[in-house]
CSV table of C-alpha atoms in Angstrom, one decimal:
chain,number,residue,atom,x,y,z
A,1,MET,CA,-172.4,28.8,2.7
A,2,LEU,CA,-173.9,31.3,4.8
A,3,ASP,CA,-173.5,35.1,4.5
A,4,GLY,CA,-170.4,34.2,2.1
A,5,LYS,CA,-168.7,32.4,4.9
A,6,LYS,CA,-168.2,28.5,4.9
A,7,THR,CA,-170.2,26.6,7.6
A,8,LEU,CA,-168.6,24.6,10.5
A,9,PHE,CA,-170.4,22.3,12.9
A,10,SER,CA,-169.2,20.8,15.9
A,11,GLY,CA,-170.4,19.7,19.3
A,12,MET,CA,-169.6,17.9,22.7
A,13,GLN,CA,-171.5,15.5,24.8
A,14,ALA,CA,-173.2,16.7,28.0
A,15,THR,CA,-171.7,13.9,29.8
A,16,GLY,CA,-168.8,14.0,32.6
A,17,ASN,CA,-166.8,17.2,33.4
A,18,LEU,CA,-165.0,19.0,30.8
A,19,THR,CA,-161.2,18.7,31.1
A,20,LEU,CA,-158.1,20.9,30.4
A,21,GLY,CA,-157.9,18.5,27.4
A,22,ASN,CA,-161.2,19.5,26.0
A,23,TYR,CA,-160.4,23.2,26.4
A,24,LEU,CA,-157.1,23.1,24.8
A,25,GLY,CA,-157.7,20.6,22.2
A,26,ALA,CA,-161.1,21.8,21.0
A,27,LEU,CA,-162.9,24.6,22.8
A,28,LYS,CA,-159.9,27.2,22.7
A,29,ASN,CA,-159.7,26.6,18.9
A,30,TRP,CA,-163.6,27.2,18.5
A,31,VAL,CA,-163.1,30.6,20.0
A,32,SER,CA,-160.1,31.3,17.8
A,33,ILE,CA,-162.1,30.6,14.3
A,34,ALA,CA,-165.5,32.1,15.4
A,35,ASP,CA,-165.2,35.0,13.0
A,36,GLU,CA,-164.0,32.9,10.0
A,37,TYR,CA,-166.9,30.7,9.9
A,38,GLN,CA,-170.7,30.5,10.2
A,39,THR,CA,-170.6,28.2,13.3
A,40,PHE,CA,-173.0,26.0,14.9
A,41,TYR,CA,-171.9,24.5,18.2
A,42,SER,CA,-174.2,21.9,19.7
A,43,VAL,CA,-174.5,20.4,23.2
A,44,VAL,CA,-175.3,16.8,21.8
A,45,ASP,CA,-177.5,15.7,24.6
A,46,MET,CA,-179.3,13.4,22.2
A,47,HIS,CA,-176.1,11.4,21.8
A,48,SER,CA,-175.3,11.2,25.6
A,49,ILE,CA,-178.5,8.9,26.4
A,50,THR,CA,-177.0,5.9,24.1
A,51,VAL,CA,-175.6,5.4,27.8
A,52,ARG,CA,-178.1,5.4,30.7
A,53,GLN,CA,-178.2,8.9,32.2
A,54,ASP,CA,-179.8,10.4,35.5
A,55,PRO,CA,-182.4,12.7,33.8
A,56,ALA,CA,-181.8,15.6,36.4
A,57,GLU,CA,-177.9,15.2,36.1
A,58,LEU,CA,-178.2,15.3,32.4
A,59,ARG,CA,-180.2,18.5,32.2
A,60,LYS,CA,-177.8,20.1,34.6
A,61,ARG,CA,-174.6,19.1,32.9
A,62,ALA,CA,-176.1,20.2,29.5
A,63,ARG,CA,-176.8,23.6,30.9
A,64,THR,CA,-173.3,23.7,32.4
A,65,LEU,CA,-171.6,22.8,29.0
A,66,LEU,CA,-173.6,25.4,27.3
A,67,THR,CA,-172.6,28.0,29.9
A,68,LEU,CA,-168.9,26.9,29.4
A,69,TYR,CA,-169.2,27.4,25.7
A,70,ILE,CA,-170.1,31.0,26.4
A,71,ALA,CA,-167.6,31.3,29.3
A,72,ALA,CA,-164.8,30.2,27.2
A,73,GLY,CA,-165.5,33.0,24.9
A,74,LEU,CA,-168.1,32.0,22.1
A,75,ASP,CA,-170.3,34.8,21.5
A,76,PRO,CA,-173.8,33.5,21.2
A,77,GLU,CA,-174.7,36.5,18.9
A,78,LYS,CA,-172.2,35.3,16.4
A,79,ASN,CA,-172.1,31.5,17.2
A,80,CYS,CA,-175.2,29.4,17.1
A,81,ILE,CA,-175.0,27.6,20.5
A,82,TYR,CA,-177.9,25.1,21.2
A,83,TYR,CA,-179.2,22.1,22.6
A,84,GLN,CA,-179.4,19.3,20.0
A,85,SER,CA,-182.6,18.0,21.7
A,86,HIS,CA,-184.3,21.3,21.0
A,87,VAL,CA,-184.0,21.0,17.3
A,88,SER,CA,-186.3,18.1,16.2
A,89,GLY,CA,-184.6,18.2,12.7
A,90,HIS,CA,-181.7,16.4,14.0
A,91,ALA,CA,-184.0,13.1,14.8
A,92,GLU,CA,-186.1,13.8,11.7
A,93,LEU,CA,-183.1,13.8,9.3
A,94,ALA,CA,-181.6,10.9,11.2
A,95,TRP,CA,-184.3,8.6,10.4
A,96,ILE,CA,-184.3,9.4,6.7
A,97,LEU,CA,-180.4,9.0,6.6
A,98,ASN,CA,-180.9,5.5,8.4
A,99,CYS,CA,-182.7,4.3,5.4
A,100,PHE,CA,-179.6,5.2,3.3
A,101,THR,CA,-177.0,3.7,5.7
A,102,TYR,CA,-176.0,0.0,5.6
A,103,MET,CA,-175.8,-2.4,8.5
A,104,GLY,CA,-172.4,-3.4,7.5
A,105,GLU,CA,-171.1,0.1,7.7
A,106,LEU,CA,-172.3,0.7,11.0
A,107,SER,CA,-171.0,-2.7,12.4
A,108,ARG,CA,-167.7,-1.7,11.4
A,109,MET,CA,-167.6,1.4,13.6
A,110,THR,CA,-164.7,1.0,16.1
A,111,GLN,CA,-166.5,3.4,18.7
A,112,PHE,CA,-169.5,1.0,18.6
A,113,LYS,CA,-167.4,-1.9,19.3
A,114,ASP,CA,-165.5,-0.1,22.2
A,115,LYS,CA,-168.7,1.0,23.7
A,116,ALA,CA,-170.6,-2.2,23.4
A,117,ALA,CA,-167.8,-3.9,25.2
A,118,LYS,CA,-167.9,-1.4,28.1
A,119,HIS,CA,-171.8,-1.3,28.4
A,120,ALA,CA,-172.5,-5.2,27.5
A,121,ASP,CA,-175.6,-4.8,29.5
A,122,ASN,CA,-177.0,-1.9,27.1
A,123,ILE,CA,-176.1,-2.6,23.6
A,124,ASN,CA,-179.1,-0.7,22.2
A,125,ALA,CA,-180.1,0.5,18.7
A,126,GLY,CA,-179.0,4.0,19.3
A,127,LEU,CA,-175.4,3.0,20.2
A,128,PHE,CA,-175.4,1.2,16.8
A,129,THR,CA,-177.1,4.0,14.8
A,130,TYR,CA,-175.1,6.7,16.8
A,131,PRO,CA,-173.1,7.5,13.6
A,132,VAL,CA,-176.2,8.3,11.6
A,133,LEU,CA,-177.2,10.8,14.1
A,134,MET,CA,-173.9,12.3,13.9
A,135,ALA,CA,-174.3,12.6,10.1
A,136,ALA,CA,-177.6,14.3,10.7
A,137,ASP,CA,-176.1,16.9,13.0
A,138,ILE,CA,-173.5,17.8,10.4
A,139,LEU,CA,-175.6,17.7,7.1
A,140,LEU,CA,-178.5,19.5,8.5
A,141,TYR,CA,-176.6,22.6,8.5
A,142,GLN,CA,-174.8,22.0,5.2
A,143,ALA,CA,-171.4,22.0,7.1
A,144,ASP,CA,-168.4,22.5,5.0
A,145,VAL,CA,-166.1,21.7,7.4
A,146,VAL,CA,-166.1,19.7,11.0
A,147,PRO,CA,-163.3,19.7,13.4
A,148,VAL,CA,-162.9,16.2,14.7
A,149,GLY,CA,-160.6,14.2,16.7
A,150,ILE,CA,-159.0,10.8,15.6
A,151,ASP,CA,-161.7,9.0,17.5
A,152,GLN,CA,-164.4,10.4,15.3
A,153,LYS,CA,-162.7,10.5,11.8
A,154,GLN,CA,-164.5,7.4,10.9
A,155,HIS,CA,-167.9,9.0,11.6
A,156,LEU,CA,-167.0,11.7,9.5
A,157,GLU,CA,-166.1,9.3,6.7
A,158,ILE,CA,-169.4,7.6,7.0
A,159,THR,CA,-171.1,10.7,6.9
A,160,ARG,CA,-169.5,11.7,3.6
A,161,ASP,CA,-170.5,8.2,2.3
A,162,ILE,CA,-174.1,8.8,3.4
A,163,ALA,CA,-174.3,12.2,2.0
A,164,MET,CA,-172.6,11.2,-1.4
A,165,ARG,CA,-175.1,8.1,-1.7
A,166,PHE,CA,-178.2,10.4,-1.1
A,167,ASN,CA,-177.0,12.7,-3.7
A,168,SER,CA,-176.3,10.2,-6.3
A,169,VAL,CA,-179.9,9.5,-6.1
A,170,TYR,CA,-181.7,12.8,-5.5
A,171,GLY,CA,-179.1,15.2,-6.9
A,172,ASP,CA,-176.9,18.0,-5.1
A,173,VAL,CA,-178.8,18.0,-1.7
A,174,PHE,CA,-176.1,17.9,0.8
A,175,THR,CA,-172.7,19.5,1.1
A,176,ILE,CA,-170.1,17.1,1.5
A,177,PRO,CA,-168.2,17.8,4.7
A,178,GLU,CA,-164.5,18.0,4.9
A,179,VAL,CA,-162.3,17.5,8.1
A,180,TYR,CA,-161.3,21.0,9.5
A,181,ILE,CA,-157.6,21.6,8.8
A,182,GLY,CA,-156.5,24.6,10.7
A,183,LYS,CA,-154.2,25.2,13.7
A,184,SER,CA,-154.4,21.8,15.5
A,185,GLY,CA,-155.5,21.6,19.2
A,186,ALA,CA,-153.0,20.5,21.7
A,187,LYS,CA,-153.4,16.9,22.3
A,188,ILE,CA,-153.4,16.6,26.2
A,189,MET,CA,-152.7,13.1,27.7
A,190,SER,CA,-153.5,12.0,31.3
A,191,LEU,CA,-151.2,13.2,34.1
A,192,GLN,CA,-151.0,9.7,35.5
A,193,ASP,CA,-150.9,7.8,32.1
A,194,PRO,CA,-149.4,9.8,29.4
A,195,SER,CA,-150.0,6.9,26.9
A,196,LYS,CA,-154.0,7.7,27.2
A,197,LYS,CA,-155.7,11.0,26.4
A,198,MET,CA,-156.9,13.1,29.2
A,199,SER,CA,-160.5,12.2,29.7
A,200,LYS,CA,-163.9,13.0,31.3
A,201,SER,CA,-164.3,9.4,32.4
A,202,ASP,CA,-160.9,8.7,33.7
A,203,GLU,CA,-161.4,6.6,36.8
A,204,ASN,CA,-158.3,8.2,38.4
A,205,PRO,CA,-159.2,11.8,39.6
A,206,ASN,CA,-155.5,12.9,39.5
A,207,GLY,CA,-155.4,12.0,35.8
A,208,SER,CA,-157.5,15.0,34.5
A,209,ILE,CA,-157.6,18.5,35.3
A,210,TYR,CA,-161.1,19.7,35.0
A,211,LEU,CA,-162.3,23.2,34.0
A,212,MET,CA,-163.9,24.0,37.4
A,213,ASP,CA,-160.8,22.6,39.6
A,214,ASP,CA,-159.7,25.2,42.0
A,215,PRO,CA,-156.3,26.5,42.0
A,216,ASP,CA,-154.8,24.3,44.8
A,217,THR,CA,-156.4,21.3,43.1
A,218,ILE,CA,-154.8,22.1,39.8
A,219,ILE,CA,-151.5,22.6,41.2
A,220,ARG,CA,-151.5,19.5,43.4
A,221,LYS,CA,-152.5,17.3,40.4
A,222,CYS,CA,-149.7,18.9,38.3
A,223,LYS,CA,-147.3,18.2,41.0
A,224,ARG,CA,-148.4,14.6,41.2
A,225,ALA,CA,-148.2,14.2,37.5
A,226,VAL,CA,-146.1,11.0,36.3
A,227,THR,CA,-142.7,11.9,35.1
A,228,ASP,CA,-139.4,9.9,34.9
A,229,SER,CA,-136.0,9.7,36.5
A,230,GLU,CA,-134.1,11.6,34.0
A,231,ALA,CA,-134.3,15.0,35.7
A,232,VAL,CA,-134.2,17.0,32.6
A,233,VAL,CA,-137.0,18.9,30.9
A,234,ARG,CA,-136.8,17.7,27.4
A,235,TYR,CA,-139.6,17.4,24.7
A,236,ARG,CA,-139.1,13.8,23.3
A,237,GLU,CA,-141.0,10.6,23.1
A,238,GLU,CA,-138.7,8.9,25.5
A,239,GLN,CA,-140.1,11.1,28.3
A,240,PRO,CA,-143.9,11.0,27.7
A,241,GLY,CA,-144.9,12.5,31.1
A,242,ILE,CA,-142.6,15.5,30.6
A,243,LYS,CA,-143.5,15.9,26.9
A,244,ASN,CA,-147.2,16.0,28.0
A,245,LEU,CA,-146.4,18.6,30.6
A,246,ILE,CA,-144.6,20.7,28.1
A,247,ASP,CA,-147.4,20.5,25.8
A,248,ILE,CA,-149.9,21.8,28.7
A,249,TYR,CA,-147.4,24.6,29.5
A,250,CYS,CA,-146.9,25.7,26.0
A,251,ALA,CA,-150.8,25.5,25.1
A,252,CYS,CA,-151.5,27.8,28.0
A,253,LEU,CA,-148.8,30.4,27.2
A,254,ASP,CA,-148.7,30.3,23.6
A,255,LYS,CA,-145.1,29.0,23.7
A,256,ILE,CA,-143.3,26.6,21.6
A,257,PRO,CA,-141.5,23.4,23.3
A,258,ALA,CA,-138.0,24.8,22.6
A,259,GLU,CA,-138.7,27.8,24.6
A,260,ALA,CA,-139.9,25.7,27.4
A,261,GLU,CA,-136.8,23.5,27.3
A,262,ARG,CA,-134.5,26.7,27.5
A,263,GLU,CA,-136.6,28.1,30.3
A,264,PHE,CA,-136.2,25.2,32.6
A,265,ASP,CA,-132.8,24.1,31.4
A,266,GLY,CA,-130.9,22.9,34.6
A,267,LYS,CA,-133.9,23.2,36.8
A,268,GLY,CA,-135.6,20.3,38.5
A,269,TYR,CA,-139.2,18.6,37.9
A,270,GLY,CA,-140.5,20.3,41.0
A,271,GLU,CA,-140.0,23.9,39.7
A,272,PHE,CA,-141.2,22.8,36.2
A,273,LYS,CA,-144.4,21.2,37.5
A,274,ALA,CA,-145.4,24.0,39.8
A,275,ALA,CA,-144.8,26.5,36.7
A,276,VAL,CA,-147.2,24.2,34.6
A,277,GLY,CA,-150.0,24.3,37.4
A,278,GLU,CA,-149.4,28.2,37.6
A,279,ALA,CA,-149.8,28.5,33.9
A,280,VAL,CA,-153.0,26.3,34.0
A,281,VAL,CA,-154.4,28.3,36.7
A,282,SER,CA,-153.9,31.6,34.8
A,283,VAL,CA,-155.9,30.2,31.6
A,284,LEU,CA,-158.7,28.7,33.7
A,285,LYS,CA,-159.3,31.5,36.2
A,286,PRO,CA,-160.9,33.9,33.7
A,287,LEU,CA,-163.0,31.1,32.3
A,288,GLN,CA,-164.1,30.2,35.9
A,289,ASP,CA,-165.0,33.7,36.8
A,290,ARG,CA,-167.1,34.4,33.5
A,291,PHE,CA,-168.8,31.0,34.1
A,292,ALA,CA,-169.7,32.2,37.7
A,293,ASP,CA,-170.9,35.4,36.3
A,294,LEU,CA,-173.1,33.6,33.9
A,295,THR,CA,-174.8,31.2,36.1
A,296,LYS,CA,-176.1,34.1,38.2
A,297,ASN,CA,-177.9,35.5,35.1
A,298,LYS,CA,-180.7,32.8,34.7
A,299,ASP,CA,-182.7,35.2,32.3
A,300,TYR,CA,-179.8,35.8,30.1
A,301,LEU,CA,-178.9,32.1,29.6
A,302,ASP,CA,-182.7,31.3,29.1
A,303,SER,CA,-182.7,34.0,26.2
A,304,VAL,CA,-179.6,32.6,24.5
A,305,ILE,CA,-181.0,29.1,24.8
A,306,LYS,CA,-184.5,30.2,23.2
A,307,ASN,CA,-183.1,32.4,20.7
A,308,ASN,CA,-180.3,30.1,19.4
A,309,ALA,CA,-182.6,27.1,19.2
A,310,GLU,CA,-184.8,29.2,16.9
A,311,LYS,CA,-182.0,30.2,14.8
A,312,ALA,CA,-180.7,26.5,14.5
A,313,ALA,CA,-184.3,25.4,13.7
A,314,TYR,CA,-184.6,28.0,11.1
A,315,PHE,CA,-181.4,26.9,9.0
A,316,SER,CA,-181.9,23.1,9.8
A,317,ASN,CA,-185.5,23.3,8.6
A,318,LYS,CA,-184.2,24.5,5.1
A,319,THR,CA,-182.3,21.5,4.7
A,320,LEU,CA,-184.9,19.2,6.2
A,321,ARG,CA,-187.9,20.3,4.0
A,322,LYS,CA,-185.8,19.7,1.1
A,323,VAL,CA,-184.9,16.3,1.9
A,324,GLN,CA,-188.4,15.4,2.9
A,325,LYS,CA,-189.6,16.8,-0.7
A,326,LYS,CA,-186.7,14.8,-2.4
A,327,VAL,CA,-187.8,11.5,-0.9
A,328,GLY,CA,-191.6,12.0,-1.5
A,329,PHE,CA,-193.0,13.0,1.8
A,330,PRO,CA,-196.2,15.1,1.4
A,331,GLU,CA,-195.7,18.8,1.6
A,332,ARG,CA,-197.0,20.5,4.8
A,333,ILE,CA,-200.1,22.6,4.5
A,334,ARG,CA,-199.2,25.9,5.8
C-alpha cells in the first residue's frame, strides 16, 4: 500500500489496434478509478513477443498505446504509465518465480493451449511461461487489486498460488492480489458476430471499431452491424446483435438499457444504428483529438516515458531486492 492507497496494476499488449471494446471495457474504467488507487499501467511489450513481431511495428504500436493511455485521460503525473521492457525487474523477478512454478500448473493454462493451437509453428517457452511473467508484473508492485477479464482470470489465480507458495517458504514477502471488483466495464461484442468479443485480431474489419477510425468509418460499421428480423429495439438475449448495440450506445452515453428501449420504441433499426454510430463518434472524437496533439509533442512523450520508467523501477526494485535477499542472492555492493 502506497501513500495510504491500495495499489492497482494492469496493462495491455502492444499488438494490434485498440478497439472500442478495449476502451469501454477497460481503459475508460482505468480513468474513472485513477484517484482511488496508486496505479501502475504498463504497456506489456515483453508479453507481445511470444508471437513473432516486426520490430519497427512493435516499437510504433508500443508508443501509440502509451499515447492512447494519456489521450484517454490517464494523467502520467498521477498514474505510472510505462513500458514493461524498460523495467528490468519484470524479467528478473519472472526468473525467480519460474523456480516456484510447476510445469503441471502452466500446462493447464487454457490461453497457452489456445495460442499454441493458433501458432503451432512457434510454441516457444515464453508462451508456456507467459503466466509467470504476468505474475511478476503484478507482484513486483505489491498490487492489491488487478482488473482482469475472464480470459485472464486463470492467470491471476496462478499468480496468487505462486505468491502464497513463496510466502509459505520465506514469510510475508508478496501481497496476495485480488480481482478488482468495481463498476464492471461494458462487454462489447463483435459487430459481425455478437457471440464473440470485439477483438484487435478480428479478421473481419467490420467486426471491430478501432479507436482511430474516422467518423464515416464508425457510422458505416454500425450500419453494417448484424441484427435480426424482429425490427424492435429490445435488450434481450434472443437479440444478441441489438443487445450489443444497446450496450455500446449506453456505455457511450452513460445510459441504461431501459432508457435506450424507450428512446427507440417504434423506431427502425436504421435510425437506431445511426444513433449508435453518432454516440461512438462523440466519445472517440475528443480522444482522437488529444492523441493527435500528443503525437506532435515528442519531447513531452519522451519525458513521460523516461520519468515513469524511473518511477516504476524505484518501486519495483524495493520488492526485487527483498526477494533476491530472501532466496540467497549475494548483496550488491553500492
